[in-house]
CSV table of C-alpha atoms and ligand atoms in Angstrom, one decimal:
chain,number,residue,atom,x,y,z
A,59,UNK,CA,-11.9,39.5,50.9
A,60,UNK,CA,-15.6,38.4,50.3
A,61,UNK,CA,-15.8,41.6,48.1
A,62,UNK,CA,-12.8,40.9,46.2
A,63,UNK,CA,-13.9,37.2,45.5
A,64,UNK,CA,-17.4,38.5,44.3
A,65,UNK,CA,-15.8,40.9,41.9
A,66,UNK,CA,-13.4,38.4,40.5
A,67,UNK,CA,-16.2,35.7,40.5
A,68,UNK,CA,-18.2,37.9,38.0
A,69,UNK,CA,-15.4,38.7,36.0
A,70,UNK,CA,-14.4,35.0,35.5
A,71,UNK,CA,-17.9,34.0,34.7
A,72,UNK,CA,-18.1,36.8,32.0
A,73,UNK,CA,-14.8,35.7,30.5
A,74,UNK,CA,-14.5,34.3,26.9
A,75,UNK,CA,-11.3,33.6,25.0
A,76,UNK,CA,-11.1,33.5,21.2
A,77,UNK,CA,-7.4,33.2,21.0
A,78,UNK,CA,-4.8,31.2,23.0
A,79,UNK,CA,-3.1,34.4,24.0
A,80,UNK,CA,-6.3,35.6,25.8
A,81,UNK,CA,-6.4,32.4,27.6
A,82,UNK,CA,-2.9,32.6,28.6
A,83,UNK,CA,-3.4,36.1,29.9
A,84,UNK,CA,-6.4,34.8,32.2
A,85,UNK,CA,-4.2,32.0,33.5
A,86,UNK,CA,-1.3,34.3,34.4
A,87,UNK,CA,-4.0,36.7,36.0
A,88,UNK,CA,-5.7,34.1,38.1
A,89,UNK,CA,-3.8,30.9,38.3
A,90,UNK,CA,-0.3,32.1,37.8
A,91,UNK,CA,2.4,32.0,40.6
A,92,UNK,CA,2.0,35.5,41.1
A,93,UNK,CA,-1.7,35.6,40.4
A,94,UNK,CA,-4.9,36.8,42.3
A,95,UNK,CA,-5.5,33.2,43.7
A,96,UNK,CA,-2.0,32.9,45.1
A,97,UNK,CA,-2.5,36.3,46.5
A,98,UNK,CA,-5.8,35.4,48.2
A,99,UNK,CA,-4.4,32.3,49.7
A,100,UNK,CA,-1.6,34.3,51.1
A,101,UNK,CA,-4.1,36.7,52.7
A,102,UNK,CA,-6.0,33.5,53.9
A,103,UNK,CA,-3.1,32.5,56.1
A,104,UNK,CA,-3.3,35.8,58.0
A,105,UNK,CA,-7.0,35.7,59.0
A,106,UNK,CA,-8.5,34.4,62.3
A,107,UNK,CA,-9.8,30.9,62.9
A,108,UNK,CA,-13.4,32.0,62.6
A,109,UNK,CA,-13.0,33.4,59.2
A,110,UNK,CA,-10.7,30.7,58.2
A,111,UNK,CA,-13.8,28.4,58.4
A,112,UNK,CA,-16.0,30.6,56.2
A,113,UNK,CA,-13.4,31.6,53.7
A,114,UNK,CA,-11.7,28.3,53.3
A,115,UNK,CA,-14.7,26.8,51.4
A,116,UNK,CA,-15.5,30.0,49.4
A,117,UNK,CA,-11.8,30.4,48.3
A,118,UNK,CA,-11.7,26.8,47.3
A,119,UNK,CA,-14.8,27.1,45.3
A,120,UNK,CA,-13.4,30.4,43.6
A,121,UNK,CA,-10.2,28.4,42.6
A,122,UNK,CA,-12.2,25.6,41.2
A,123,UNK,CA,-14.4,28.0,39.2
A,124,UNK,CA,-11.1,29.7,37.6
A,125,UNK,CA,-9.6,26.3,36.8
A,126,UNK,CA,-12.7,24.9,35.1
A,127,UNK,CA,-13.2,28.2,33.1
A,128,UNK,CA,-9.5,27.6,32.0
A,129,UNK,CA,-9.9,24.0,31.1
A,130,UNK,CA,-13.1,24.7,29.1
A,131,UNK,CA,-11.4,27.1,26.9
A,132,UNK,CA,-8.3,25.2,26.6
A,133,UNK,CA,-10.2,22.1,25.3
A,134,UNK,CA,-12.1,24.2,22.7
A,135,UNK,CA,-9.1,26.1,21.6
A,136,UNK,CA,-7.1,23.1,21.3
A,137,UNK,CA,-9.8,21.2,19.2
A,138,UNK,CA,-10.2,24.4,17.2
A,139,UNK,CA,-13.9,24.4,18.0
A,140,UNK,CA,-15.1,27.9,19.3
A,141,UNK,CA,-18.0,26.5,21.4
A,142,UNK,CA,-18.6,30.0,22.8
A,143,UNK,CA,-18.8,31.7,19.5
A,144,UNK,CA,-22.3,32.8,19.2
A,145,UNK,CA,-21.7,33.8,15.7
A,146,UNK,CA,-21.2,30.3,14.5
A,147,UNK,CA,-23.5,29.1,11.8
A,148,UNK,CA,-24.9,25.8,12.8
A,149,UNK,CA,-26.6,25.3,9.5
A,150,UNK,CA,-23.2,25.0,7.7
A,151,UNK,CA,-22.3,21.4,6.6
A,152,UNK,CA,-20.0,19.6,8.9
A,153,UNK,CA,-16.2,19.0,7.9
A,154,UNK,CA,-16.0,16.2,5.2
A,155,UNK,CA,-13.5,13.5,5.8
A,156,UNK,CA,-11.5,11.9,2.9
A,157,UNK,CA,-12.4,8.5,1.8
A,158,UNK,CA,-9.4,6.2,0.9
A,159,UNK,CA,-9.1,4.5,-2.4
A,160,UNK,CA,-7.5,1.3,-3.5
A,161,UNK,CA,-4.0,1.6,-5.2
A,162,UNK,CA,-4.5,1.0,-9.0
A,163,UNK,CA,-2.0,-1.9,-8.6
A,164,UNK,CA,-4.0,-3.6,-5.9
A,165,UNK,CA,-7.2,-3.2,-8.0
A,166,UNK,CA,-5.6,-4.8,-11.0
A,167,UNK,CA,-4.1,-7.6,-8.9
A,168,UNK,CA,-7.3,-8.4,-7.3
A,169,UNK,CA,-9.1,-8.4,-10.8
A,170,UNK,CA,-6.5,-10.8,-12.1
A,171,UNK,CA,-6.7,-13.0,-9.1
A,172,UNK,CA,-10.5,-13.1,-9.3
A,173,UNK,CA,-10.4,-14.1,-13.1
A,174,UNK,CA,-8.0,-17.0,-12.3
A,175,UNK,CA,-10.0,-18.1,-9.2
A,176,UNK,CA,-13.0,-18.5,-11.4
A,177,UNK,CA,-10.9,-21.0,-13.3
A,178,UNK,CA,-9.9,-22.9,-10.3
A,179,UNK,CA,-6.5,-21.4,-9.6
A,180,UNK,CA,-5.6,-21.1,-6.0
A,181,UNK,CA,-3.3,-17.9,-4.7
A,182,UNK,CA,0.1,-18.7,-3.2
A,183,UNK,CA,2.9,-16.4,-2.0
A,184,UNK,CA,6.5,-16.8,-1.4
A,185,UNK,CA,9.4,-14.9,0.2
A,186,UNK,CA,10.9,-11.8,-1.3
A,187,UNK,CA,14.3,-12.7,0.0
A,188,UNK,CA,15.3,-15.7,-2.0
A,189,UNK,CA,18.3,-18.0,-2.2
A,190,UNK,CA,19.9,-18.8,-5.6
A,191,UNK,CA,18.2,-22.2,-5.9
A,192,UNK,CA,14.6,-20.9,-6.0
A,193,UNK,CA,15.4,-17.8,-8.1
A,194,UNK,CA,17.8,-19.2,-10.6
A,195,UNK,CA,19.3,-22.7,-10.3
A,196,UNK,CA,15.9,-24.8,-10.0
A,197,UNK,CA,14.6,-22.7,-12.8
A,198,UNK,CA,17.3,-24.0,-15.1
A,199,UNK,CA,19.4,-20.7,-15.3
A,200,UNK,CA,22.8,-21.6,-16.7
A,201,UNK,CA,25.7,-21.0,-14.4
A,202,UNK,CA,26.8,-17.8,-16.4
A,203,UNK,CA,23.3,-16.6,-17.4
A,204,UNK,CA,23.4,-12.6,-17.5
A,205,UNK,CA,20.4,-12.4,-15.2
A,206,UNK,CA,22.6,-13.8,-12.3
A,207,UNK,CA,24.7,-10.7,-12.9
A,208,UNK,CA,25.2,-8.1,-10.2
A,209,UNK,CA,23.7,-5.5,-12.6
A,210,UNK,CA,20.1,-7.1,-12.4
A,211,UNK,CA,20.0,-8.5,-9.0
A,212,UNK,CA,20.3,-7.0,-5.5
A,213,UNK,CA,22.3,-9.3,-3.7
A,214,UNK,CA,21.7,-9.6,0.1
A,215,UNK,CA,24.6,-11.9,0.7
A,216,UNK,CA,27.1,-13.2,-1.9
A,217,UNK,CA,27.9,-16.6,-0.8
A,218,UNK,CA,30.2,-19.5,-2.2
A,219,UNK,CA,28.9,-20.9,-5.6
A,220,UNK,CA,25.4,-21.1,-5.5
A,221,UNK,CA,24.9,-19.9,-1.9
A,222,UNK,CA,23.8,-16.3,-2.9
A,223,UNK,CA,20.9,-14.8,-1.2
A,224,UNK,CA,19.1,-12.0,-3.0
A,225,UNK,CA,15.8,-10.0,-3.5
A,226,UNK,CA,14.0,-12.0,-6.0
A,227,UNK,CA,14.1,-10.9,-9.4
A,228,UNK,CA,10.8,-12.6,-10.5
A,229,UNK,CA,7.9,-14.5,-8.9
A,230,UNK,CA,8.9,-17.6,-10.8
A,231,UNK,CA,10.6,-18.5,-7.7
A,232,UNK,CA,7.3,-19.2,-6.0
A,233,UNK,CA,6.7,-21.9,-8.7
A,234,UNK,CA,9.5,-23.8,-7.5
A,235,UNK,CA,8.7,-23.5,-3.7
A,236,UNK,CA,5.1,-24.8,-4.5
A,237,UNK,CA,6.3,-27.8,-6.6
A,238,UNK,CA,8.9,-28.8,-4.1
A,239,UNK,CA,6.5,-28.7,-1.3
A,240,UNK,CA,3.5,-30.6,-2.6
A,241,UNK,CA,2.2,-33.1,-5.2
A,242,UNK,CA,0.7,-32.5,-8.5
A,243,UNK,CA,-1.7,-31.3,-9.9
A,244,UNK,CA,-0.9,-27.7,-9.2
A,245,UNK,CA,-2.9,-24.8,-10.4
A,246,UNK,CA,-2.0,-21.4,-8.8
A,247,UNK,CA,-1.4,-17.9,-9.4
A,248,UNK,CA,1.3,-16.1,-7.3
A,249,UNK,CA,1.2,-12.5,-7.1
A,250,UNK,CA,4.1,-10.4,-5.4
A,251,UNK,CA,6.8,-7.8,-5.4
A,252,UNK,CA,10.0,-8.2,-7.4
A,253,UNK,CA,13.3,-6.3,-7.4
A,254,UNK,CA,15.9,-5.3,-10.2
A,255,UNK,CA,18.8,-3.4,-10.0
A,256,UNK,CA,17.7,-0.8,-12.6
A,257,UNK,CA,18.0,3.0,-12.6
A,258,UNK,CA,14.5,4.5,-12.0
A,259,UNK,CA,12.9,6.2,-14.9
A,260,UNK,CA,9.4,6.5,-16.4
A,261,UNK,CA,9.7,3.0,-17.9
A,262,UNK,CA,11.9,0.9,-15.3
A,263,UNK,CA,12.0,0.7,-11.6
A,264,UNK,CA,14.0,-1.1,-9.1
A,265,UNK,CA,10.8,-2.8,-7.7
A,266,UNK,CA,7.7,-3.8,-9.4
A,267,UNK,CA,5.0,-6.5,-9.1
A,268,UNK,CA,4.5,-9.6,-11.0
A,269,UNK,CA,1.7,-12.4,-11.2
A,270,UNK,CA,3.0,-15.8,-11.8
A,271,UNK,CA,0.8,-18.7,-13.1
A,272,UNK,CA,1.4,-22.4,-12.9
A,273,UNK,CA,-0.6,-25.5,-14.0
A,274,UNK,CA,0.9,-28.9,-13.7
A,275,UNK,CA,-1.1,-32.1,-14.1
A,276,UNK,CA,-1.1,-34.9,-16.5
A,277,UNK,CA,-1.8,-34.1,-20.2
A,278,UNK,CA,-1.4,-30.4,-19.9
A,279,UNK,CA,-0.7,-29.1,-23.2
A,280,UNK,CA,0.2,-25.8,-25.1
A,281,UNK,CA,-3.3,-25.4,-26.2
A,282,UNK,CA,-4.5,-25.4,-22.5
A,283,UNK,CA,-2.0,-22.5,-22.1
A,284,UNK,CA,-3.3,-20.7,-25.0
A,285,UNK,CA,-7.0,-21.1,-24.2
A,286,UNK,CA,-6.4,-20.1,-20.4
A,287,UNK,CA,-4.5,-17.0,-21.4
A,288,UNK,CA,-7.0,-16.1,-24.2
A,289,UNK,CA,-9.9,-16.3,-21.8
A,290,UNK,CA,-7.9,-14.2,-19.2
A,291,UNK,CA,-7.4,-11.4,-21.8
A,292,UNK,CA,-11.1,-11.4,-22.8
A,293,UNK,CA,-12.2,-11.0,-19.2
A,294,UNK,CA,-9.7,-8.4,-18.3
A,295,UNK,CA,-9.7,-6.1,-21.3
A,296,UNK,CA,-13.1,-7.1,-22.8
A,297,UNK,CA,-14.4,-9.4,-25.4
A,298,UNK,CA,-12.9,-9.1,-28.9
A,299,UNK,CA,-9.3,-8.2,-27.6
A,300,UNK,CA,-7.1,-10.2,-29.9
A,301,UNK,CA,-4.1,-12.1,-28.9
A,302,UNK,CA,-1.1,-13.4,-30.5
A,303,UNK,CA,1.9,-15.7,-29.4
A,304,UNK,CA,5.4,-15.0,-30.5
A,305,UNK,CA,8.2,-17.6,-29.9
A,306,UNK,CA,10.7,-16.6,-27.2
A,307,UNK,CA,13.1,-17.9,-24.6
A,308,UNK,CA,13.1,-18.4,-21.1
A,309,UNK,CA,15.3,-20.8,-19.2
A,310,UNK,CA,12.5,-22.5,-17.3
A,311,UNK,CA,10.0,-23.1,-20.1
A,312,UNK,CA,10.2,-25.1,-23.5
A,313,UNK,CA,8.7,-24.2,-25.7
A,314,UNK,CA,8.4,-20.5,-24.7
A,315,UNK,CA,6.5,-17.6,-25.8
A,316,UNK,CA,5.5,-14.1,-25.5
A,317,UNK,CA,1.9,-13.0,-25.8
A,318,UNK,CA,0.7,-9.7,-27.4
A,319,UNK,CA,-2.7,-8.3,-27.2
A,320,UNK,CA,-4.3,-5.8,-29.6
A,321,UNK,CA,-3.5,-2.3,-28.2
A,322,UNK,CA,-6.1,-1.4,-25.6
A,323,UNK,CA,-5.7,2.2,-26.3
A,324,UNK,CA,-6.2,2.4,-30.2
A,325,UNK,CA,-7.7,-0.9,-30.8
A,326,UNK,CA,-5.1,-1.9,-33.1
A,327,UNK,CA,-4.9,1.0,-35.3
A,328,UNK,CA,-1.7,2.5,-34.1
A,329,UNK,CA,-0.8,4.8,-31.4
A,330,UNK,CA,2.4,5.8,-29.4
A,331,UNK,CA,1.4,3.4,-26.5
A,332,UNK,CA,1.8,0.4,-28.9
A,333,UNK,CA,4.5,2.2,-30.9
A,334,UNK,CA,2.2,2.3,-33.9
A,335,UNK,CA,2.3,-1.4,-34.3
A,336,UNK,CA,-1.2,-2.2,-32.9
A,337,UNK,CA,0.0,-4.8,-30.6
A,338,UNK,CA,1.4,-4.6,-27.0
A,339,UNK,CA,3.3,-7.5,-25.0
A,340,UNK,CA,1.8,-8.5,-22.0
A,341,UNK,CA,3.4,-11.6,-20.5
A,342,UNK,CA,6.0,-14.4,-21.0
A,343,UNK,CA,4.7,-18.1,-20.9
A,344,UNK,CA,5.6,-21.6,-22.0
A,345,UNK,CA,5.4,-25.2,-21.1
A,346,UNK,CA,7.5,-26.0,-17.9
A,347,UNK,CA,10.8,-27.2,-18.8
A,348,UNK,CA,11.2,-31.0,-17.8
A,349,UNK,CA,14.4,-30.0,-16.0
A,350,UNK,CA,12.5,-27.8,-13.8
A,351,UNK,CA,10.0,-30.4,-13.0
A,352,UNK,CA,12.6,-32.8,-12.1
A,353,UNK,CA,14.5,-30.2,-10.1
A,354,UNK,CA,11.5,-30.1,-7.9
A,355,UNK,CA,11.0,-33.7,-7.6
A,356,UNK,CA,8.3,-34.2,-10.0
A,357,UNK,CA,8.2,-36.9,-12.7
A,358,UNK,CA,8.4,-35.1,-15.9
A,359,UNK,CA,7.4,-38.4,-17.9
A,360,UNK,CA,4.1,-38.5,-16.0
A,361,UNK,CA,3.3,-34.8,-15.6
A,362,UNK,CA,3.5,-31.7,-17.9
A,363,UNK,CA,2.6,-28.1,-17.1
A,364,UNK,CA,2.5,-24.5,-18.3
A,365,UNK,CA,3.6,-21.4,-16.6
A,366,UNK,CA,3.2,-17.7,-17.4
A,367,UNK,CA,4.6,-14.6,-15.8
A,368,UNK,CA,3.1,-11.0,-16.1
A,369,UNK,CA,4.0,-7.4,-14.7
A,370,UNK,CA,1.0,-6.0,-12.9
A,371,UNK,CA,2.4,-2.3,-13.7
A,372,UNK,CA,2.3,-3.1,-17.3
A,373,UNK,CA,-1.3,-4.4,-17.3
A,374,UNK,CA,-2.2,-1.5,-15.1
A,375,UNK,CA,-0.6,1.0,-17.6
A,376,UNK,CA,-2.7,-0.4,-20.4
A,377,UNK,CA,-5.9,-0.3,-18.6
A,378,UNK,CA,-5.7,3.0,-17.2
A,379,UNK,CA,-3.3,4.8,-19.6
A,380,UNK,CA,-0.5,5.3,-17.2
A,381,UNK,CA,2.7,6.4,-18.8
A,382,UNK,CA,5.1,6.9,-16.0
A,383,UNK,CA,6.0,3.9,-13.7
A,384,UNK,CA,7.1,6.3,-10.9
A,385,UNK,CA,3.5,7.4,-10.3
A,386,UNK,CA,2.9,4.0,-8.7
A,387,UNK,CA,5.4,4.5,-5.9
A,388,UNK,CA,5.1,8.2,-5.2
A,389,UNK,CA,1.9,8.1,-3.3
A,390,UNK,CA,0.8,11.4,-4.6
A,391,UNK,CA,-2.7,11.7,-3.6
A,392,UNK,CA,-3.9,13.6,-6.7
A,393,UNK,CA,-3.0,10.4,-8.8
A,394,UNK,CA,-4.3,8.0,-6.3
A,395,UNK,CA,-7.7,9.8,-5.9
A,396,UNK,CA,-8.4,9.2,-9.3
A,397,UNK,CA,-9.1,5.6,-8.6
A,398,UNK,CA,-11.7,6.4,-5.8
A,399,UNK,CA,-14.8,5.3,-7.7
A,400,UNK,CA,-13.5,1.6,-7.7
A,401,UNK,CA,-13.3,1.4,-3.9
A,402,UNK,CA,-14.9,-1.8,-2.4
B,197,LIG,N1,10.0,-14.7,-14.9
B,197,LIG,C1,9.8,-14.1,-16.2
B,197,LIG,C2,10.3,-12.5,-15.9
B,197,LIG,O1,10.4,-12.1,-15.0
B,197,LIG,C3,8.5,-14.0,-16.6
B,197,LIG,C4,7.9,-15.4,-17.1
B,197,LIG,C5,8.2,-15.8,-18.3
B,197,LIG,C6,7.3,-16.2,-16.2
B,197,LIG,C7,7.6,-17.1,-18.8
B,197,LIG,C8,6.9,-17.4,-16.6
B,197,LIG,C9,7.2,-18.0,-17.9
B,197,LIG,O2,6.4,-18.3,-15.7
B,197,LIG,O3,6.7,-19.3,-18.3
B,197,LIG,O4,10.6,-11.9,-17.1
């Protein structure tokens, strides 16, 4: 028996496994239910008491040796490291690991936030599941306004009259929540995700991101609105970017406007990003309609304010020349990696 054990001991000590199959063969040979160790233990049962004392210890040590050898290779094979491969070149560089990067929408959102923070705006947020009051009624949407239509809005619950619960269609709802729950002055920007029942294409998506802005105080005028947004554009797209305001209509602002900037790609000379007009629209804005102030419990004789809302995707497209909205939500690492340099 001693002889047998000595022979197997040197075999085990010399054993190496480069592949899982070799290790499995080792396990079956020594540690398997019909293996050598089982056989030695069976023989052990038949020896006399004197031999039992000496062999008991030897046999247990032998079993331990086989188990240790097995575990050692199992670990290194599992982790893919060939610790006993003497041909391994230790001077090779180690495995690099991937560094994450910020999503372009987060980069641009943070940049927008930073610019407005420097002007004294605070950041506020509101729920993505909204009721009709905050998303529409308080914002002065007429009863039959098409934006309330099933085609634009994802309803969570269709209620009686104005009881609907829906995914918010814009971040203007956060204005209402802010004004209802505090006292003027308000000076806030409100970033967040919004939802619309649209077919997904390069230029439309069923969810996207907006930043809403609100400034309410005594004597806030349209010139404050223009100057604030002008400054914002210079900071975001660089000095010399031109702006222009066109009259528009939103139920919650009066007067309302849309703001264009000189095309950031062609600098106004005309390209397919600006449809050869030299201008691109980036946001909607206006003076908060007195009805909205009153709906939120604010005295519209004493206070005035301006508001604006912009799509973060649009701002990002113009900054990085991205032409397909779907890229933002597909999480294709080849796309996301391109923003790696801006990690903070
Ligand atoms: N809520 C508008 C939209 O989703 C954007 C907007 C326009 C917001 C004018 C405003 C505003 O605050 O004054 O299209």
